[in-house]
mmCIF file of C-alpha atoms and ligand atoms in Angstrom:
data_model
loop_
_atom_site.group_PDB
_atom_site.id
_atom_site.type_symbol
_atom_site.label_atom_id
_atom_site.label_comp_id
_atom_site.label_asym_id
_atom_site.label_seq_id
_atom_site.Cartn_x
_atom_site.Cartn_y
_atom_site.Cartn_z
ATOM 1 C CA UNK Y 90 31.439 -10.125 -9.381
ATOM 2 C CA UNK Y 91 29.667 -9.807 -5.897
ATOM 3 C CA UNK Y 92 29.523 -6.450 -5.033
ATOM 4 C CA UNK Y 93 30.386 -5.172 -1.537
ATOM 5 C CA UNK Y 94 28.037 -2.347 -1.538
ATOM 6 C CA UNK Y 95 24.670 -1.900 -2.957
ATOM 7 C CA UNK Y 96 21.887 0.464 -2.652
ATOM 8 C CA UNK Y 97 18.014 0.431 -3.472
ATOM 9 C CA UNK Y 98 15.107 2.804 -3.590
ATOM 10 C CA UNK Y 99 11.459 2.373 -3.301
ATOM 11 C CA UNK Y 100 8.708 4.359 -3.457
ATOM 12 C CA UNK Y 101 5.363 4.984 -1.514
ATOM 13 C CA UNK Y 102 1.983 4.705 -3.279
ATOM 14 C CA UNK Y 103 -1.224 6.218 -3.573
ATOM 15 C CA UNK Y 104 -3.842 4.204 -4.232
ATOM 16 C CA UNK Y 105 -6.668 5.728 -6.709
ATOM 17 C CA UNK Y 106 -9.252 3.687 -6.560
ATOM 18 C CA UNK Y 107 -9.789 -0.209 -5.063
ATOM 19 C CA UNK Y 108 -9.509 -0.233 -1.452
ATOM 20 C CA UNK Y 109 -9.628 -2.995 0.760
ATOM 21 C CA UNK Y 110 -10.027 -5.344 -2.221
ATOM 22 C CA UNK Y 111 -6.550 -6.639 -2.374
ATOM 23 C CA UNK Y 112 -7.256 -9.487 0.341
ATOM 24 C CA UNK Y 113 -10.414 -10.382 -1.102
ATOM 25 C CA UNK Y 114 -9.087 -11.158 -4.569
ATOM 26 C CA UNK Y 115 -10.253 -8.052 -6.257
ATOM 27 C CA UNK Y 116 -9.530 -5.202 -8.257
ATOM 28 C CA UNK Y 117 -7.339 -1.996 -7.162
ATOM 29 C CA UNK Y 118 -5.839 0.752 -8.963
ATOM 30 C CA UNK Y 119 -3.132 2.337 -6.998
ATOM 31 C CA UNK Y 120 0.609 4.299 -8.635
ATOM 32 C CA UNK Y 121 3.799 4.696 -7.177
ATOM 33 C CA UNK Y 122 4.587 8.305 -6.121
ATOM 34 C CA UNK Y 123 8.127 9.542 -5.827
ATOM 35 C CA UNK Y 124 8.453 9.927 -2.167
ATOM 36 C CA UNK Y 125 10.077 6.840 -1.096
ATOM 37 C CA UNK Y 126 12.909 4.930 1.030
ATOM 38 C CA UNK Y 127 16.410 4.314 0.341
ATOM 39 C CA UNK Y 128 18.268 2.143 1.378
ATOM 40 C CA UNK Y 129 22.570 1.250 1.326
ATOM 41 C CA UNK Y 130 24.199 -1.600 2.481
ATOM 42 C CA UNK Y 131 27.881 -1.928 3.014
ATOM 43 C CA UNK Y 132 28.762 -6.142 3.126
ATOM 44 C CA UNK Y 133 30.887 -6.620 6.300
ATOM 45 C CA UNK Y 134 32.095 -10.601 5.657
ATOM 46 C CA UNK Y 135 30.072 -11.430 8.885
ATOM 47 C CA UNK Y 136 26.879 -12.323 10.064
ATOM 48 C CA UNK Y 137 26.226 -9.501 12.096
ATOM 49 C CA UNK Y 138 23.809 -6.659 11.115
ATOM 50 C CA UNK Y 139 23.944 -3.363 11.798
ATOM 51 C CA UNK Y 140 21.061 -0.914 10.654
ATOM 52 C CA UNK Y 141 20.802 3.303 11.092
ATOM 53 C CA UNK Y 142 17.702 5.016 10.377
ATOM 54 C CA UNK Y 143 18.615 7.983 9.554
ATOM 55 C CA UNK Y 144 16.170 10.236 9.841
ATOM 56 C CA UNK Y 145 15.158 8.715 13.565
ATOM 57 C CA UNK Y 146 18.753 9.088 14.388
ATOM 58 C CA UNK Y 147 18.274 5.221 15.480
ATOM 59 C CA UNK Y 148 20.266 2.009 15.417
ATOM 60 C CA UNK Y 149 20.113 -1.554 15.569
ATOM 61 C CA UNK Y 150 22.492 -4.921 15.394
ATOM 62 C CA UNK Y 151 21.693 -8.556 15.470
ATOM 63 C CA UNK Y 152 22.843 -11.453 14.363
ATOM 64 C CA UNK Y 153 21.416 -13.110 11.179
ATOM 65 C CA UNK Y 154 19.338 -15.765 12.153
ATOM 66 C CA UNK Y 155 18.831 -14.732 15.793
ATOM 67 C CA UNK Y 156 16.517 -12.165 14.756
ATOM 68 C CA UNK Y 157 13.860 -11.654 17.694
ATOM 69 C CA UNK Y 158 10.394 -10.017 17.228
ATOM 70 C CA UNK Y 159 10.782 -5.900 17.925
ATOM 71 C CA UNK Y 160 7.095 -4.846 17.655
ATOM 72 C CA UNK Y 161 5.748 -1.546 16.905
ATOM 73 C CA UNK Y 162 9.261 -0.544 15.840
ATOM 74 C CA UNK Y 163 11.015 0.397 12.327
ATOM 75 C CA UNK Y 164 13.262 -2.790 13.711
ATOM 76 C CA UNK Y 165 11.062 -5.243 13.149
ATOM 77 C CA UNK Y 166 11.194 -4.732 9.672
ATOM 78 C CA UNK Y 167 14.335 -4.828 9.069
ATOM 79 C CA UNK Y 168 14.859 -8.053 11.325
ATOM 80 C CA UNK Y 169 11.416 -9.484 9.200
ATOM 81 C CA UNK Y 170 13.189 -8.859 6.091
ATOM 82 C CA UNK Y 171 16.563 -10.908 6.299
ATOM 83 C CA UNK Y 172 14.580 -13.546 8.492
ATOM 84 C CA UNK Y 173 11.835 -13.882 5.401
ATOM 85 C CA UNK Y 174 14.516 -13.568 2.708
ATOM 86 C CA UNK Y 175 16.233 -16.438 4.458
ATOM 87 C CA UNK Y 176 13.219 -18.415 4.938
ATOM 88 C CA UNK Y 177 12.709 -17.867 1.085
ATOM 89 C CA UNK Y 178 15.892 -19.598 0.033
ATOM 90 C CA UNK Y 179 17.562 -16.115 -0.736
ATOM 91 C CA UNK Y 180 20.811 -14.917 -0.047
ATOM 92 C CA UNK Y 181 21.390 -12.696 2.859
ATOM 93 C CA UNK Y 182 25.024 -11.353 3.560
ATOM 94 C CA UNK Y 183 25.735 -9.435 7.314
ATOM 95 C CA UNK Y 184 26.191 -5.964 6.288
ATOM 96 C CA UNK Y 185 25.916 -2.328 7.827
ATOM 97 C CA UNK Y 186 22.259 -0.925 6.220
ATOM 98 C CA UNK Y 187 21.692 2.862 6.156
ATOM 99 C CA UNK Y 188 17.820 3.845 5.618
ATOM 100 C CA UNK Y 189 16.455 6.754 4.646
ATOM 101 C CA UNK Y 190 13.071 8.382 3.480
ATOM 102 C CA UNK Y 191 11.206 10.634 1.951
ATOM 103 C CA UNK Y 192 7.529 9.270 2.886
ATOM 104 C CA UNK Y 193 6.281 10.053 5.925
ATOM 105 C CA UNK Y 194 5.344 7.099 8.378
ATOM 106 C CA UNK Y 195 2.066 6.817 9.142
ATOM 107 C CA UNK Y 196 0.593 8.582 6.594
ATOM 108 C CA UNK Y 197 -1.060 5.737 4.621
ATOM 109 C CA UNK Y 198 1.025 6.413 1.253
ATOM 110 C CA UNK Y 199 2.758 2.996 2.455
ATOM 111 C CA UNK Y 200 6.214 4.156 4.259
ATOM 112 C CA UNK Y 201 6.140 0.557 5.346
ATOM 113 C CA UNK Y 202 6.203 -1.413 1.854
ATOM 114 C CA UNK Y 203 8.796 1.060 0.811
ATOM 115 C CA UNK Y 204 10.840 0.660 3.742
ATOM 116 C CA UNK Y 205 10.500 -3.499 2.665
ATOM 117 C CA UNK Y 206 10.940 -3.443 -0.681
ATOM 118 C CA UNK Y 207 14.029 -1.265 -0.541
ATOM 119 C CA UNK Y 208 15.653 -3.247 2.310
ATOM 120 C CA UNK Y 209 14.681 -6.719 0.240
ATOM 121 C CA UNK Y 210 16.269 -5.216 -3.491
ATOM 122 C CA UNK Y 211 19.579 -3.872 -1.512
ATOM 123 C CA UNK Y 212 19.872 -6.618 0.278
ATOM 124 C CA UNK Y 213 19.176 -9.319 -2.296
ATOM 125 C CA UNK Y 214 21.428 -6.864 -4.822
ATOM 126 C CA UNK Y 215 24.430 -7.553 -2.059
ATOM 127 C CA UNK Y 216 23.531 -11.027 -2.165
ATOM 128 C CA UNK Y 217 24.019 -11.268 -5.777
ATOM 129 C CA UNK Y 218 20.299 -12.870 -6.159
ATOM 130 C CA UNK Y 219 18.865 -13.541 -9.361
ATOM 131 C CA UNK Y 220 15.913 -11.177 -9.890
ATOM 132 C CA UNK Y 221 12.485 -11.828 -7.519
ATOM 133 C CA UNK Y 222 9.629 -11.285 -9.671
ATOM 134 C CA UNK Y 223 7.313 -8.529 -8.541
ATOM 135 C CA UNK Y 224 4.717 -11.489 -7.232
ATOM 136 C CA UNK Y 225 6.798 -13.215 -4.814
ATOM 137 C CA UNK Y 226 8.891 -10.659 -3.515
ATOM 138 C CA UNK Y 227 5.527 -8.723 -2.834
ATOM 139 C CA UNK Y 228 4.937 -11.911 -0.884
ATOM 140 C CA UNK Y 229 7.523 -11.945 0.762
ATOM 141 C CA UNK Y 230 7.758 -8.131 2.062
ATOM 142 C CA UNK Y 231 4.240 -8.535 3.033
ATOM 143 C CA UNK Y 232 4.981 -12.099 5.451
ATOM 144 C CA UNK Y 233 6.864 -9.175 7.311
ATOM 145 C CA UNK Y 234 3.625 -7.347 7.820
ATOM 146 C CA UNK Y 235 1.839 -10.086 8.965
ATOM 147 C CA UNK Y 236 4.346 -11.629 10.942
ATOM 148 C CA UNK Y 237 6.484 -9.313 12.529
ATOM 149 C CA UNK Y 238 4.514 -6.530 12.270
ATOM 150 C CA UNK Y 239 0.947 -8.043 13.227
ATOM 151 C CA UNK Y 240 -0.404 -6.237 9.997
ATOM 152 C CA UNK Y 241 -2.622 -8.529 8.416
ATOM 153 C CA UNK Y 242 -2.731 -6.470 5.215
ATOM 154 C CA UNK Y 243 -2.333 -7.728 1.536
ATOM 155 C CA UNK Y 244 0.004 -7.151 -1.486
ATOM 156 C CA UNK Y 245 -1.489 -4.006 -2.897
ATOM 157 C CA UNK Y 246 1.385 -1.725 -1.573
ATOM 158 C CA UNK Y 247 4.914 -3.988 -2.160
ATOM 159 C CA UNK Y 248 3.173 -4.508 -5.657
ATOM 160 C CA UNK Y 249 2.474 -0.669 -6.135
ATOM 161 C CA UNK Y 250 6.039 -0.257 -4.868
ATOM 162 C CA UNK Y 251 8.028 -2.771 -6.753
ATOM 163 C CA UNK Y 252 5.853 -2.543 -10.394
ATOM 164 C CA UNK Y 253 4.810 1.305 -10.727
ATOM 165 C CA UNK Y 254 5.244 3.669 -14.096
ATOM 166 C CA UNK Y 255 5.418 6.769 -14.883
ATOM 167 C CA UNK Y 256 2.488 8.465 -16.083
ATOM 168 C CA UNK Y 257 0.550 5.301 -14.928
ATOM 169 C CA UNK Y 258 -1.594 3.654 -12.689
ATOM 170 C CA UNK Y 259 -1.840 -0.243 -12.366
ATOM 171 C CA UNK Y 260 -4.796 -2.253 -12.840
ATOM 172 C CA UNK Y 261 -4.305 -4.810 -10.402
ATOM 173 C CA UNK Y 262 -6.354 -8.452 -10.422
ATOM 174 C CA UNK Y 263 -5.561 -10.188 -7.202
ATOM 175 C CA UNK Y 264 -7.362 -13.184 -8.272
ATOM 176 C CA UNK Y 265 -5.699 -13.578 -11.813
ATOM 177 C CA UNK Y 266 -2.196 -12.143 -11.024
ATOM 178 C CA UNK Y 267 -2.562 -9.344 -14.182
ATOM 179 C CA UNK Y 268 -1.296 -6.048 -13.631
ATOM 180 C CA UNK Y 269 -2.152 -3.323 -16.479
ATOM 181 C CA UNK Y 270 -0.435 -0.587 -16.775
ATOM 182 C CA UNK Y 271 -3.301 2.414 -17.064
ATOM 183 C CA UNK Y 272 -2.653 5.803 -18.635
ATOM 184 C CA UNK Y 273 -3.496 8.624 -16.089
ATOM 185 C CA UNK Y 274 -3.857 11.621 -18.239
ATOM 186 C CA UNK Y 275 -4.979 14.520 -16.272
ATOM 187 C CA UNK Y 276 -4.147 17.510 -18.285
ATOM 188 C CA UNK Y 277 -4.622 20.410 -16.057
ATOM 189 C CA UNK Y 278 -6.194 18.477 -13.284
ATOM 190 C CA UNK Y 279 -4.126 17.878 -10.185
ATOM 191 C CA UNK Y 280 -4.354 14.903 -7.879
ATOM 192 C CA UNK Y 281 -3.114 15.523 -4.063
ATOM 193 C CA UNK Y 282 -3.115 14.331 -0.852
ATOM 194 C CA UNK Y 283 -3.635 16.245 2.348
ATOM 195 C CA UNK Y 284 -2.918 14.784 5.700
ATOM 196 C CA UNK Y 285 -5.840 13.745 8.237
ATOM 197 C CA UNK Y 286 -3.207 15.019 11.196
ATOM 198 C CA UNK Y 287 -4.464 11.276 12.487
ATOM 199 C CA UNK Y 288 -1.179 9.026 11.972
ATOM 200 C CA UNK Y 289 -2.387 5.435 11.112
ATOM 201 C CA UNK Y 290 -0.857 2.168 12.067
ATOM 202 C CA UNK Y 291 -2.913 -1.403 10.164
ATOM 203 C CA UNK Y 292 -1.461 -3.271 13.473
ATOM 204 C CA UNK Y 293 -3.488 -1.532 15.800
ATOM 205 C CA UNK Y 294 -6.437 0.080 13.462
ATOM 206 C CA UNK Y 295 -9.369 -1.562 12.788
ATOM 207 C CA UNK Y 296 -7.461 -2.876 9.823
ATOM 208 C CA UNK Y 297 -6.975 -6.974 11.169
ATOM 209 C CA UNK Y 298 -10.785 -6.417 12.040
ATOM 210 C CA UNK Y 299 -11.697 -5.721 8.565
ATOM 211 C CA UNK Y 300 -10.361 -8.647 7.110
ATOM 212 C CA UNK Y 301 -11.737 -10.999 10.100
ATOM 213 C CA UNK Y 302 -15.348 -9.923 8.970
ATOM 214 C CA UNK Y 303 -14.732 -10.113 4.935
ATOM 215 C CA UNK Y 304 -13.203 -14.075 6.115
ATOM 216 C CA UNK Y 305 -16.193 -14.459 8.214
ATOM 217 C CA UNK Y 306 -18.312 -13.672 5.505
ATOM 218 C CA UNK Y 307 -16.769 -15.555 3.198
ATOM 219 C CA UNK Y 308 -17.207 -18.564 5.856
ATOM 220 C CA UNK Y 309 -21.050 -17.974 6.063
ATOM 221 C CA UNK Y 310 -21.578 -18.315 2.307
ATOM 222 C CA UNK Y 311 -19.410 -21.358 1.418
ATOM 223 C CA UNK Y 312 -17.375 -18.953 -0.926
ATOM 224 C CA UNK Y 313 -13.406 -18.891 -0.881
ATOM 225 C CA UNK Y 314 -13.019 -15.392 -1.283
ATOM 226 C CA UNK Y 315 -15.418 -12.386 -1.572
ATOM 227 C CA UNK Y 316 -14.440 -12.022 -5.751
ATOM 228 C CA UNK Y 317 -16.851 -14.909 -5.667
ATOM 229 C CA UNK Y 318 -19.549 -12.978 -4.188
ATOM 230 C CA UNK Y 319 -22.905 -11.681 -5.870
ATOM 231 C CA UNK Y 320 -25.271 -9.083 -5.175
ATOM 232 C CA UNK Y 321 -27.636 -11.813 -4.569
ATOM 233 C CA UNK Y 322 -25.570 -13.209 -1.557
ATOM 234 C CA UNK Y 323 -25.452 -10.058 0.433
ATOM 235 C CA UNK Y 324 -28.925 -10.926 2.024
ATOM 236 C CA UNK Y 325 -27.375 -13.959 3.468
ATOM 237 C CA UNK Y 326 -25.013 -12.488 5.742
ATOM 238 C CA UNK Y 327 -26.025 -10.526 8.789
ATOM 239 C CA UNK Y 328 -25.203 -7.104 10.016
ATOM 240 C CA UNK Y 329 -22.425 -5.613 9.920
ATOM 241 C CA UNK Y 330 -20.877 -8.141 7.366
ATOM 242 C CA UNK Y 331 -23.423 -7.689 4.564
ATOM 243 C CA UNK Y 332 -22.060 -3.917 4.746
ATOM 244 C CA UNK Y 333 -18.386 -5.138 4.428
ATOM 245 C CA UNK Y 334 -19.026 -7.337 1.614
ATOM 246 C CA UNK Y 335 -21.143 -4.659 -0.207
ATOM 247 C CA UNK Y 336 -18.355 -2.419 -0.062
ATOM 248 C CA UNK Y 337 -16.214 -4.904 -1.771
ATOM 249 C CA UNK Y 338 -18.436 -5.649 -4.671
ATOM 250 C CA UNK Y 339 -19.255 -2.285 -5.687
ATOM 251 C CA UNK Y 340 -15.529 -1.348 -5.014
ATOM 252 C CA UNK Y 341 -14.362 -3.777 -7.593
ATOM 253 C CA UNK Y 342 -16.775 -2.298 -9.941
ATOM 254 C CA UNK Y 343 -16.081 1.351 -9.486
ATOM 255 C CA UNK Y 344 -12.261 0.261 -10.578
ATOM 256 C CA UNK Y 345 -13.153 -1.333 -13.724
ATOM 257 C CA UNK Y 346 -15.276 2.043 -14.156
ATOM 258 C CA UNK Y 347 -12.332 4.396 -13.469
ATOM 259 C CA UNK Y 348 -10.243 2.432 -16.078
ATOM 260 C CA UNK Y 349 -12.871 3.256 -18.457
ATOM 261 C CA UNK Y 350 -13.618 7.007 -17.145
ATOM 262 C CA UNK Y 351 -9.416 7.572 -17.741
ATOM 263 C CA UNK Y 352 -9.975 5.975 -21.005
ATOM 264 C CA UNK Y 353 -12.362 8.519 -22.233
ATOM 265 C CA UNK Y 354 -10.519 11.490 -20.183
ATOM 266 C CA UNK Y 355 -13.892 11.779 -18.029
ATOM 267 C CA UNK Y 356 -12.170 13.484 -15.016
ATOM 268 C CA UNK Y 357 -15.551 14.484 -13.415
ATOM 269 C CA UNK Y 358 -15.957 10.817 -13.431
ATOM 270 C CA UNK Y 359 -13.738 9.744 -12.076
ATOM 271 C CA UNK Y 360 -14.033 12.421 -9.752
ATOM 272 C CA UNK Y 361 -18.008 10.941 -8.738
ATOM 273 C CA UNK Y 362 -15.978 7.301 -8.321
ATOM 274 C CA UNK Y 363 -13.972 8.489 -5.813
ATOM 275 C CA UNK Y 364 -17.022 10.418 -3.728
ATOM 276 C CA UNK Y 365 -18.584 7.149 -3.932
ATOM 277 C CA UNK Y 366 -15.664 5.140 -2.891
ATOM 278 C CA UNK Y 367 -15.284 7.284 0.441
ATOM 279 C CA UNK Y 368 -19.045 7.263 0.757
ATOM 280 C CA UNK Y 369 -19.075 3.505 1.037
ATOM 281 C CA UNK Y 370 -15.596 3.636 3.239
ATOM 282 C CA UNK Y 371 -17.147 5.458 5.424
ATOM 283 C CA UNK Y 372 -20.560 4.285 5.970
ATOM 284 C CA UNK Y 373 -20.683 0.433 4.883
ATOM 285 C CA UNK Y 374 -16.520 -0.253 5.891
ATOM 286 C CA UNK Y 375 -17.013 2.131 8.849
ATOM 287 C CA UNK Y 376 -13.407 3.509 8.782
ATOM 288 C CA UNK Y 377 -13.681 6.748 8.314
ATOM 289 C CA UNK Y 378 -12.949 9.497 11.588
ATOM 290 C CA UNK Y 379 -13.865 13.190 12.433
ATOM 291 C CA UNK Y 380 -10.680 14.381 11.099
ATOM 292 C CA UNK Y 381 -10.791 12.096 7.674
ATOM 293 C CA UNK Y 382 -14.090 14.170 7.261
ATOM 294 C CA UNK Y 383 -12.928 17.305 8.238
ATOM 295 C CA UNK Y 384 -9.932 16.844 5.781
ATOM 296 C CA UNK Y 385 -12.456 15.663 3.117
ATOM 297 C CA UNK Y 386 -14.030 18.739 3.415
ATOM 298 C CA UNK Y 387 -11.494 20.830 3.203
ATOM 299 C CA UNK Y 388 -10.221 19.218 -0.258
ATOM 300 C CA UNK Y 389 -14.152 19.945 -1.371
ATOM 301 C CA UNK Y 390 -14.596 23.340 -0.280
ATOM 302 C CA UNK Y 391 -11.250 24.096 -1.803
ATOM 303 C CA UNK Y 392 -12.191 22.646 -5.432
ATOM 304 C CA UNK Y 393 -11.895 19.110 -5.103
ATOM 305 C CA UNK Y 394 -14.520 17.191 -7.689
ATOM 306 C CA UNK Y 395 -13.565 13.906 -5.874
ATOM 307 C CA UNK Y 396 -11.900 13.203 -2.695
ATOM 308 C CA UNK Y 397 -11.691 9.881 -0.444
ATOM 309 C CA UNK Y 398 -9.827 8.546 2.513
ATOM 310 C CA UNK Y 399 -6.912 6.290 1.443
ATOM 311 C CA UNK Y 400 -5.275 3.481 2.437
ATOM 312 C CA UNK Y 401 -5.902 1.316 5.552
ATOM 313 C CA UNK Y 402 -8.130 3.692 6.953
ATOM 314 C CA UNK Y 403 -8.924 5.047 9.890
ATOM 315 C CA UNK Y 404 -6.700 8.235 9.707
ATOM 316 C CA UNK Y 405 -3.563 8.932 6.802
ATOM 317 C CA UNK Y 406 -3.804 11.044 4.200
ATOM 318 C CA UNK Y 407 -6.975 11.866 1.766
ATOM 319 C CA UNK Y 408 -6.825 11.747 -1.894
ATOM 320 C CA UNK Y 409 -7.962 14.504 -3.795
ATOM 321 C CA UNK Y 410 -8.483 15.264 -7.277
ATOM 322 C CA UNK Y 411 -8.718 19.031 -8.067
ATOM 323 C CA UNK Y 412 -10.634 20.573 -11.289
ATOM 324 C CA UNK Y 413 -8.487 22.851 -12.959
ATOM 325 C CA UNK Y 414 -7.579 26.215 -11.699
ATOM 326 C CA UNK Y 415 -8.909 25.069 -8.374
ATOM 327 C CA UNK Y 416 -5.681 25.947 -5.493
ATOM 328 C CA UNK Y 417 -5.423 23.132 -3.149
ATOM 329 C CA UNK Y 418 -5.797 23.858 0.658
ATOM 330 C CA UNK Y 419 -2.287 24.658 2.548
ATOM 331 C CA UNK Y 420 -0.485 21.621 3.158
ATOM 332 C CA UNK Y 421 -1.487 19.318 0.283
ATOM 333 C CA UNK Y 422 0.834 18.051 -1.985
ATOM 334 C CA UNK Y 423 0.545 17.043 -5.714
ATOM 335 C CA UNK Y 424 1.149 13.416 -6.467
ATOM 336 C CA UNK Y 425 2.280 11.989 -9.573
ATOM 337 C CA UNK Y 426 2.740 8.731 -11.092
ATOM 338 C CA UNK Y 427 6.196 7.448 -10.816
ATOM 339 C CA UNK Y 428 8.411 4.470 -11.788
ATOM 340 C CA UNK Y 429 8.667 1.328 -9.681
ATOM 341 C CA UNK Y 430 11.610 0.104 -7.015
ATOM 342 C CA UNK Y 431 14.938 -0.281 -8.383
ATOM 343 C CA UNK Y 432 18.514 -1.069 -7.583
ATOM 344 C CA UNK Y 433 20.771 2.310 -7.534
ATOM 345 C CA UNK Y 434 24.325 0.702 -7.305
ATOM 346 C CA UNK Y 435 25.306 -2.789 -7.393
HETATM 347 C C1 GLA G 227 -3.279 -0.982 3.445
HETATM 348 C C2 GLA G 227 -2.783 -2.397 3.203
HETATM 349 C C3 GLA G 227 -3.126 -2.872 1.798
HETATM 350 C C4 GLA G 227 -4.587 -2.646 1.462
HETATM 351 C C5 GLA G 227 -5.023 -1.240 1.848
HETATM 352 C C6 GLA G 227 -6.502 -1.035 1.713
HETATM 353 O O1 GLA G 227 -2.585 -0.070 2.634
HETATM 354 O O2 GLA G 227 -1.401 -2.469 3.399
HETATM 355 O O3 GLA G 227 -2.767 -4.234 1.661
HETATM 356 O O4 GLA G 227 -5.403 -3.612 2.057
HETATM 357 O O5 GLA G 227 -4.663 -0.905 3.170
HETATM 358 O O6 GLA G 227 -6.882 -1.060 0.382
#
């Protein structure tokens, strides 16, 4: 039977190692946390809909099909989602939708592919869809970025959203389409993250330069993506984009060596991959700020054996992975691996 009301969560994600490798075909190891978005929707027979966010006390109504661009707005996700859905083939009914979250916006844990991927699985739920898989739906939440957003990120968060475990992280390999579920073990070893106080936003960050340079690299060296690229190649691009694609390559590999640091239970490891990860954020990616340092700091001098800007950079929250017995600073908050998006009533 098609049912006349539906609703769908989604969570946010941290990201533990692999950054800025998901548009470059590489390697990223992120888990969903259980802060997330949830989202109802009530079918209403016509075309029209209506949308509340809840928590910014905020509404919006428009036709389906005569959705118009909203930018910089929680809108234009919503209107991005039943245009792209559409556009896919999909089913999308006029209903009221009632949002709600748990994630904070702005904070790089990925408010915005929760807020998509909860939208998309209520809405597709009311639409009595068969099931997306977790590839093409990620696809699809993230046209929304790019297009109606101006976000040109990838598919590392709607993946991290729509696929996580609990007591996991996920291997991801953008070039092969393989996601591996990874033990994360910590025993008595906390990971948390601890806000910058610098909200981010990938429209209007440095984030759409990023990926400019790692294309314009990829231009210069007659590769298709930087997964392609070799050590030996970084001498062939000039300044700044030798740093950019340096970053990648060495990113990819730190992944592959946190896998195997989790596998033995090497915390301290794993700790040193994520020091080196911000090291090389910060000085080859040049995305780091004051108060990503200061905040860095303050996860260090309060016990931290690893800690690292997250995310899209340039402000959001810092990851930090604490030794045990060490008391994180005020304000930080433990994260833990969580399952995936799912459908809460259909
Ligand atoms: C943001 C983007 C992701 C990814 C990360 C950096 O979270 O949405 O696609 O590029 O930044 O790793």
């Amino acid at each position: 039977m098609v049912p006349d009301h539906t609703a769908a969560f989604a969570p946010g994600r941290v990201n533990l190692i692999g950054e800025h490798t998901d548009y470059n075909e590489g390697l990223a190891l992120p888990f969903a946390i259980d802060a997330g978005v949830r989202v109802s929707a009530l079918a209403t027979g016509g075309q029209r809909i209506s949308a509340r966010a809840l928590d910014l006390d905020a509404t919006d109504e428009y036709q389906l099909g005569g959705e118009a661009p909203s930018p910089g707005d929680w809108r234009a996700f919503v209107r991005g989602i039943t245009a792209e859905l559409a556009a896919a083939g999909l089913p999308v009914r006029g209903a009221e939708l009632e949002i709600e979250g748990t994630v904070e916006r702005g904070s790089g844990l990925s408010s915005s592919a929760a807020l998509e991927v909860a939208l998309a699985l209520a809405l597709l739920a009311l639409g009595d869809a068969d099931v997306v898989p977790p590839w093409p739906l990620a696809r699809i939440c993230s046209r929304v970025e790019n297009e109606w957003v101006g976000a040109q990120t990838g598919l590392l968060d709607q993946l991290a959203s729509l696929c996580g475990r609990e007591n996991a992280a996920l291997r991801i390999d953008f070039r092969s389409g393989v996601i591996t579920p990874v033990p994360l073990v910590l025993g008595d070893w906390r990971l948390v993250t601890l806000d910058s106080g610098v909200g981010h936003a990938n429209a209007q960050s440095g984030y759409n330069d990023r990926r400019r340079e790692c294309a314009r690299a990829c231009e210069l060296l007659g590769i298709s993506s930087l997964r392609d690229l070799d050590a030996a190649m970084l001498e062939r691009l000039p300044a700044p984009l030798d740093a950019r694609a340096r970053h990648v390559l060495e990113e990819n590999a730190r992944v592959d060596a946190a896998v195997e640091a989790l596998s033995r239970g090497d915390l301290p490891e794993l700790g040193r991959l994520l020091d080196a990860s911000h090291t090389s954020l910060r000085d080859l990616y040049e995305l780091s700020t004051p108060e990503v340092e200061a905040t860095v700091q303050r996860l260090r001098d309060a016990g931290a054996v690893g800690a690292r800007i997250m995310g899209g950079g340039f402000g959001g929250h810092v990851l930090g992975l604490m030794a045990p017995g060490a008391v994180p600073p005020a304000g930080a908050r433990e994260v833990t691996p969580g399952p995936g998006a799912r459908v809460l009533e259909r």
